[in-house]
Short mmCIF file of C-alpha atoms in Angstrom, two decimals:
data_model
loop_
_atom_site.label_atom_id
_atom_site.label_comp_id
_atom_site.label_asym_id
_atom_site.label_seq_id
_atom_site.Cartn_x
_atom_site.Cartn_y
_atom_site.Cartn_z
CA ASN A 7 113.21 151.21 118.99
CA ALA A 8 110.11 149.58 117.56
CA GLY A 9 109.92 147.14 120.50
CA VAL A 10 107.94 144.01 119.67
CA THR A 11 106.15 143.93 116.32
CA GLN A 12 103.85 141.33 114.80
CA THR A 13 102.95 140.61 111.20
CA PRO A 14 100.18 140.48 110.02
CA LYS A 15 97.71 142.44 112.18
CA PHE A 16 94.66 140.64 110.80
CA ARG A 17 94.14 137.49 108.76
CA VAL A 18 91.23 135.35 107.63
CA LEU A 19 91.96 131.74 106.71
CA LYS A 20 89.85 128.91 105.42
CA THR A 21 89.94 125.60 107.25
CA GLY A 22 92.95 123.59 106.16
CA GLN A 23 95.04 126.54 104.98
CA SER A 24 98.42 127.26 106.46
CA MET A 25 100.10 130.47 107.54
CA THR A 26 103.01 131.86 109.52
CA LEU A 27 102.84 134.65 112.06
CA LEU A 28 106.01 136.67 112.50
CA CYS A 29 107.17 138.24 115.74
CA ALA A 30 110.19 140.53 115.72
CA GLN A 31 111.92 142.36 118.58
CA ASP A 32 114.75 144.85 118.41
CA MET A 33 115.63 144.86 122.12
CA ASN A 34 118.12 141.95 122.00
CA HIS A 35 115.87 139.93 124.31
CA GLU A 36 116.76 136.32 125.02
CA TYR A 37 113.31 134.95 125.73
CA MET A 38 110.29 134.97 123.44
CA TYR A 39 106.77 133.63 123.86
CA TRP A 40 103.63 133.01 121.82
CA TYR A 41 100.23 133.29 123.54
CA ARG A 42 96.68 133.02 122.38
CA GLN A 43 93.92 135.10 123.95
CA ASP A 44 90.34 133.95 123.83
CA PRO A 45 87.37 135.67 125.52
CA GLY A 46 87.24 134.77 129.20
CA MET A 47 90.32 132.55 128.96
CA GLY A 48 93.18 134.90 129.71
CA LEU A 49 96.55 134.38 128.03
CA ARG A 50 97.51 130.80 127.29
CA LEU A 51 101.06 129.90 126.34
CA ILE A 52 101.49 128.08 123.03
CA HIS A 53 105.29 127.82 122.68
CA TYR A 54 108.29 129.68 123.99
CA SER A 55 112.00 130.06 123.35
CA VAL A 56 114.83 130.61 125.83
CA GLY A 57 117.31 131.61 123.16
CA GLU A 58 118.23 131.50 119.50
CA GLY A 59 117.77 128.01 118.07
CA THR A 60 115.68 126.73 121.01
CA THR A 61 111.93 126.19 121.35
CA ALA A 62 109.69 124.46 123.88
CA LYS A 63 106.02 123.60 124.25
CA GLY A 64 103.67 125.58 126.42
CA GLU A 65 100.18 124.85 127.68
CA VAL A 66 98.36 124.61 124.33
CA PRO A 67 100.89 123.60 121.62
CA ASP A 68 98.76 121.25 119.50
CA GLY A 69 98.29 122.42 115.91
CA TYR A 70 101.16 124.92 116.07
CA ASN A 71 104.86 124.86 115.29
CA VAL A 72 107.53 127.48 115.97
CA SER A 73 111.03 128.36 114.95
CA ARG A 74 113.66 130.77 116.25
CA LEU A 75 116.44 130.77 113.71
CA LYS A 76 117.44 134.33 114.55
CA LYS A 77 117.47 135.86 118.02
CA GLN A 78 115.22 138.73 117.01
CA ASN A 79 112.51 136.64 115.31
CA PHE A 80 110.05 134.05 116.58
CA LEU A 81 107.74 132.46 114.01
CA LEU A 82 104.46 130.71 114.76
CA GLY A 83 103.13 128.34 112.12
CA LEU A 84 99.72 126.84 111.59
CA GLU A 85 100.04 123.90 109.20
CA SER A 86 96.34 123.16 108.75
CA ALA A 87 94.14 125.82 110.31
CA ALA A 88 91.00 124.86 112.22
CA PRO A 89 88.10 127.05 113.42
CA SER A 90 89.25 126.36 117.02
CA GLN A 91 92.38 128.36 116.22
CA THR A 92 90.35 131.54 115.75
CA SER A 93 91.89 133.81 118.35
CA VAL A 94 94.06 136.84 119.02
CA TYR A 95 97.73 135.87 119.09
CA PHE A 96 100.24 137.82 121.14
CA CYS A 97 103.98 137.53 121.02
CA ALA A 98 106.07 138.63 123.99
CA SER A 99 109.73 138.93 124.81
CA ARG A 100 111.83 139.56 127.90
CA PRO A 101 115.52 140.26 128.39
CA GLY A 102 116.51 137.65 130.95
CA GLY A 103 119.25 138.26 133.50
CA GLY A 104 116.84 138.69 136.39
CA SER A 105 114.34 140.88 134.51
CA TYR A 106 110.91 139.26 134.24
CA GLU A 107 108.77 141.94 132.63
CA GLN A 108 107.29 140.62 129.40
CA TYR A 109 106.97 143.07 126.52
CA PHE A 110 104.03 142.23 124.32
CA GLY A 111 103.46 142.84 120.64
CA PRO A 112 100.28 144.47 119.31
CA GLY A 113 98.62 141.15 118.51
CA THR A 114 97.35 139.35 115.41
CA ARG A 115 93.64 138.70 115.04
CA LEU A 116 93.14 135.43 113.19
CA THR A 117 89.80 134.13 111.99
CA VAL A 118 89.48 130.62 110.57
CA THR A 119 86.27 129.94 108.66
CA GLY B 24 101.21 122.66 137.25
CA GLU B 25 100.20 126.07 138.52
CA ASN B 26 96.54 127.13 138.48
CA VAL B 27 95.53 130.78 138.93
CA GLU B 28 91.97 131.79 139.72
CA GLN B 29 90.98 135.46 139.31
CA HIS B 30 87.89 137.22 140.63
CA PRO B 31 85.71 138.98 139.80
CA SER B 32 85.48 138.61 136.04
CA THR B 33 83.82 142.02 135.79
CA LEU B 34 84.02 144.95 138.20
CA SER B 35 82.06 148.15 137.80
CA VAL B 36 82.84 151.18 140.00
CA GLN B 37 82.18 154.89 140.12
CA GLU B 38 85.01 157.31 139.48
CA GLY B 39 86.84 157.98 142.72
CA ASP B 40 85.95 154.64 144.29
CA SER B 41 88.49 151.93 145.07
CA ALA B 42 88.72 148.66 143.14
CA VAL B 43 90.10 145.34 144.35
CA ILE B 44 90.87 142.33 142.18
CA LYS B 45 91.82 139.04 143.81
CA CYS B 46 93.82 136.04 142.59
CA THR B 47 94.58 132.70 144.17
CA TYR B 48 97.30 130.30 143.10
CA SER B 49 97.84 126.61 143.72
CA ASP B 50 101.61 126.05 143.64
CA SER B 51 103.22 127.01 146.95
CA ALA B 52 106.57 127.27 145.14
CA SER B 53 105.39 130.29 143.12
CA ASN B 54 107.32 133.38 144.15
CA TYR B 55 106.72 136.06 141.53
CA PHE B 56 103.37 137.72 140.85
CA PRO B 57 102.99 140.33 138.09
CA TRP B 58 99.88 142.27 137.12
CA TYR B 59 99.22 143.35 133.53
CA LYS B 60 96.76 145.95 132.21
CA GLN B 61 95.24 145.59 128.77
CA GLU B 62 93.26 148.50 127.39
CA LEU B 63 90.68 147.75 124.73
CA GLY B 64 92.36 146.70 121.49
CA LYS B 65 95.84 147.17 122.93
CA ARG B 66 98.63 144.94 124.15
CA PRO B 67 99.04 143.86 127.81
CA GLN B 68 101.49 145.99 129.79
CA LEU B 69 103.05 145.34 133.17
CA ILE B 70 101.79 147.72 135.85
CA ILE B 71 103.16 146.25 139.05
CA ASP B 72 104.72 143.07 140.37
CA ILE B 73 105.60 141.54 143.72
CA ARG B 74 107.95 138.85 144.91
CA SER B 75 107.21 136.46 147.74
CA ASN B 76 109.74 138.05 150.10
CA VAL B 77 107.50 141.12 150.54
CA GLY B 78 103.89 141.40 151.62
CA GLU B 79 102.91 144.66 149.92
CA LYS B 80 104.12 146.98 147.17
CA LYS B 81 102.74 150.36 146.18
CA ASP B 82 103.11 152.58 143.14
CA GLN B 83 101.06 155.77 143.36
CA ARG B 84 97.38 154.73 143.17
CA ILE B 85 98.00 151.01 142.73
CA ALA B 86 99.16 148.47 145.26
CA VAL B 87 99.53 144.72 145.41
CA THR B 88 99.31 142.61 148.55
CA LEU B 89 100.42 139.01 148.94
CA ASN B 90 99.38 136.40 151.49
CA LYS B 91 101.71 133.41 151.02
CA THR B 92 100.00 131.32 153.67
CA ALA B 93 96.62 131.60 152.01
CA LYS B 94 98.17 131.63 148.53
CA HIS B 95 96.39 134.70 147.33
CA PHE B 96 97.33 138.15 146.12
CA SER B 97 95.29 141.23 145.29
CA LEU B 98 95.50 144.37 143.19
CA HIS B 99 94.18 147.54 144.79
CA ILE B 100 93.42 150.67 142.78
CA THR B 101 92.45 153.79 144.74
CA GLU B 102 90.73 156.92 143.46
CA THR B 103 89.79 155.20 140.22
CA GLN B 104 89.66 157.24 137.03
CA PRO B 105 87.99 156.48 133.67
CA GLU B 106 91.40 155.75 132.16
CA ASP B 107 91.75 152.85 134.61
CA SER B 108 89.04 151.05 132.60
CA ALA B 109 90.74 147.98 131.12
CA VAL B 110 91.17 144.24 131.55
CA TYR B 111 93.60 143.34 134.32
CA PHE B 112 95.46 140.02 134.39
CA CYS B 113 97.29 138.51 137.32
CA ALA B 114 99.96 135.84 136.92
CA ALA B 115 102.06 133.55 139.09
CA SER B 116 105.35 131.77 138.50
CA ASN B 117 108.26 130.06 140.18
CA LEU B 118 111.50 131.90 139.38
CA SER B 119 113.55 129.03 140.77
CA GLY B 120 112.36 126.55 138.17
CA GLY B 121 114.66 127.57 135.34
CA SER B 122 112.56 129.05 132.54
CA TYR B 123 110.16 131.84 133.47
CA ILE B 124 106.72 130.55 132.49
CA PRO B 125 103.97 132.61 134.11
CA THR B 126 100.47 131.22 134.48
CA PHE B 127 97.85 133.90 133.88
CA GLY B 128 94.43 134.35 135.42
CA ARG B 129 91.44 134.76 133.14
CA GLY B 130 91.27 138.51 133.57
CA THR B 131 89.03 141.11 135.21
CA SER B 132 87.25 143.73 133.15
CA LEU B 133 87.26 146.93 135.20
CA ILE B 134 84.77 149.59 134.19
CA VAL B 135 85.05 153.02 135.81
CA HIS B 136 81.97 155.17 135.33
CA PRO B 137 82.54 158.95 135.23
#
């Protein structure tokens, strides 16, 4: 099992460009999450999904959109990137059914210039 | 919503010493408290967790204690080793609220000097 994977690992964008980050998990997990990690700020939840076809806003959703068309994939979109979105993005998943451990992906380092 | 404060932000110890990281939470309904370890350049990984129906949980050199009355919980690492150097995050959540949405602390950078 590959676990949770993220694509790409690194990306540099210019202000106003758009991009999509892909998170994939092969563990048949129900729940998936997108976080951003900034120095000294911990992990802040952007959006999450409780199952295929569902999404919900987290703590810092502005400027991002998500989709979960397939159970194994959770996409994070930036429609018009801003320098404030420079961050490390982590995807996580968990199985549900009384199990609360979150399994994180390796992260995507995004720089917006 | 929940607010989690974590202290200290940086902790430097000598190999073999003990390390303690403390977190406080604001929502008295929170009942699940995980701790994650993130080594430099790596992904966070769960190292231990505790539910509100117990006051302490141990796993080899690490332990977590919970004081529900004071709304704080702590991570204890004994006999620290250089490989314990990492950023540690605490989190709190209410498992009764439907979706599991943990609120994370800002992290503690633990440095263990050989």
